[in-house]
Amino acid sequence: MFIEDHKTEISEKGFEFVTSNYQKNWNGLKELIET
């Protein structure tokens, strides 16, 4: 049970990391397109 909870916690953190990086990359792409 503990291991399953731990996996969920890790995947949620990983997902937040990926989405925040995606947001940064998307902002960078928009800047490139607009200039």
Short mmCIF file of N, CA and C in Angstrom, two decimals, residues 7-31:
data_model
loop_
_atom_site.label_atom_id
_atom_site.label_comp_id
_atom_site.label_asym_id
_atom_site.label_seq_id
_atom_site.Cartn_x
_atom_site.Cartn_y
_atom_site.Cartn_z
N LYS A 7 4.39 5.70 -5.45
CA LYS A 7 4.43 5.78 -6.91
C LYS A 7 3.55 6.92 -7.40
N THR A 8 2.35 7.02 -6.83
CA THR A 8 1.42 8.07 -7.25
C THR A 8 2.03 9.44 -6.99
N GLU A 9 2.65 9.58 -5.82
CA GLU A 9 3.26 10.86 -5.46
C GLU A 9 4.34 11.22 -6.46
N ILE A 10 5.17 10.26 -6.82
CA ILE A 10 6.26 10.51 -7.76
C ILE A 10 5.71 10.88 -9.14
N SER A 11 4.71 10.14 -9.61
CA SER A 11 4.18 10.42 -10.95
C SER A 11 3.51 11.79 -10.98
N GLU A 12 2.86 12.19 -9.89
CA GLU A 12 2.25 13.52 -9.86
C GLU A 12 3.33 14.60 -9.93
N LYS A 13 4.42 14.41 -9.19
CA LYS A 13 5.52 15.36 -9.24
C LYS A 13 6.12 15.41 -10.64
N GLY A 14 6.31 14.24 -11.24
CA GLY A 14 6.86 14.17 -12.59
C GLY A 14 5.95 14.86 -13.59
N PHE A 15 4.65 14.67 -13.42
CA PHE A 15 3.69 15.29 -14.33
C PHE A 15 3.75 16.80 -14.20
N GLU A 16 3.83 17.31 -12.97
CA GLU A 16 3.93 18.75 -12.76
C GLU A 16 5.20 19.28 -13.42
N PHE A 17 6.30 18.53 -13.28
CA PHE A 17 7.58 18.94 -13.86
C PHE A 17 7.46 19.03 -15.38
N VAL A 18 6.87 18.01 -15.98
CA VAL A 18 6.73 17.97 -17.44
C VAL A 18 5.83 19.11 -17.93
N THR A 19 4.71 19.32 -17.26
CA THR A 19 3.79 20.36 -17.71
C THR A 19 4.39 21.74 -17.54
N SER A 20 5.16 21.96 -16.48
CA SER A 20 5.78 23.28 -16.30
C SER A 20 6.85 23.50 -17.37
N ASN A 21 7.60 22.46 -17.71
CA ASN A 21 8.59 22.58 -18.78
C ASN A 21 7.90 22.81 -20.12
N TYR A 22 6.80 22.12 -20.35
CA TYR A 22 6.05 22.29 -21.60
C TYR A 22 5.57 23.73 -21.72
N GLN A 23 5.09 24.28 -20.60
CA GLN A 23 4.60 25.65 -20.60
C GLN A 23 5.73 26.60 -20.96
N LYS A 24 6.91 26.40 -20.39
CA LYS A 24 8.07 27.25 -20.70
C LYS A 24 8.43 27.14 -22.17
N ASN A 25 8.47 25.90 -22.69
CA ASN A 25 8.81 25.69 -24.09
C ASN A 25 7.79 26.33 -25.01
N TRP A 26 6.51 26.23 -24.65
CA TRP A 26 5.44 26.81 -25.47
C TRP A 26 5.58 28.32 -25.50
N ASN A 27 5.88 28.93 -24.36
CA ASN A 27 6.08 30.39 -24.32
C ASN A 27 7.24 30.78 -25.21
N GLY A 28 8.32 29.99 -25.18
CA GLY A 28 9.48 30.27 -26.02
C GLY A 28 9.12 30.15 -27.49
N LEU A 29 8.32 29.14 -27.84
CA LEU A 29 7.90 28.96 -29.23
C LEU A 29 7.05 30.14 -29.70
N LYS A 30 6.13 30.58 -28.86
CA LYS A 30 5.27 31.70 -29.24
C LYS A 30 6.12 32.94 -29.51
N GLU A 31 7.14 33.16 -28.67
CA GLU A 31 8.01 34.32 -28.87
C GLU A 31 8.73 34.21 -30.21
#
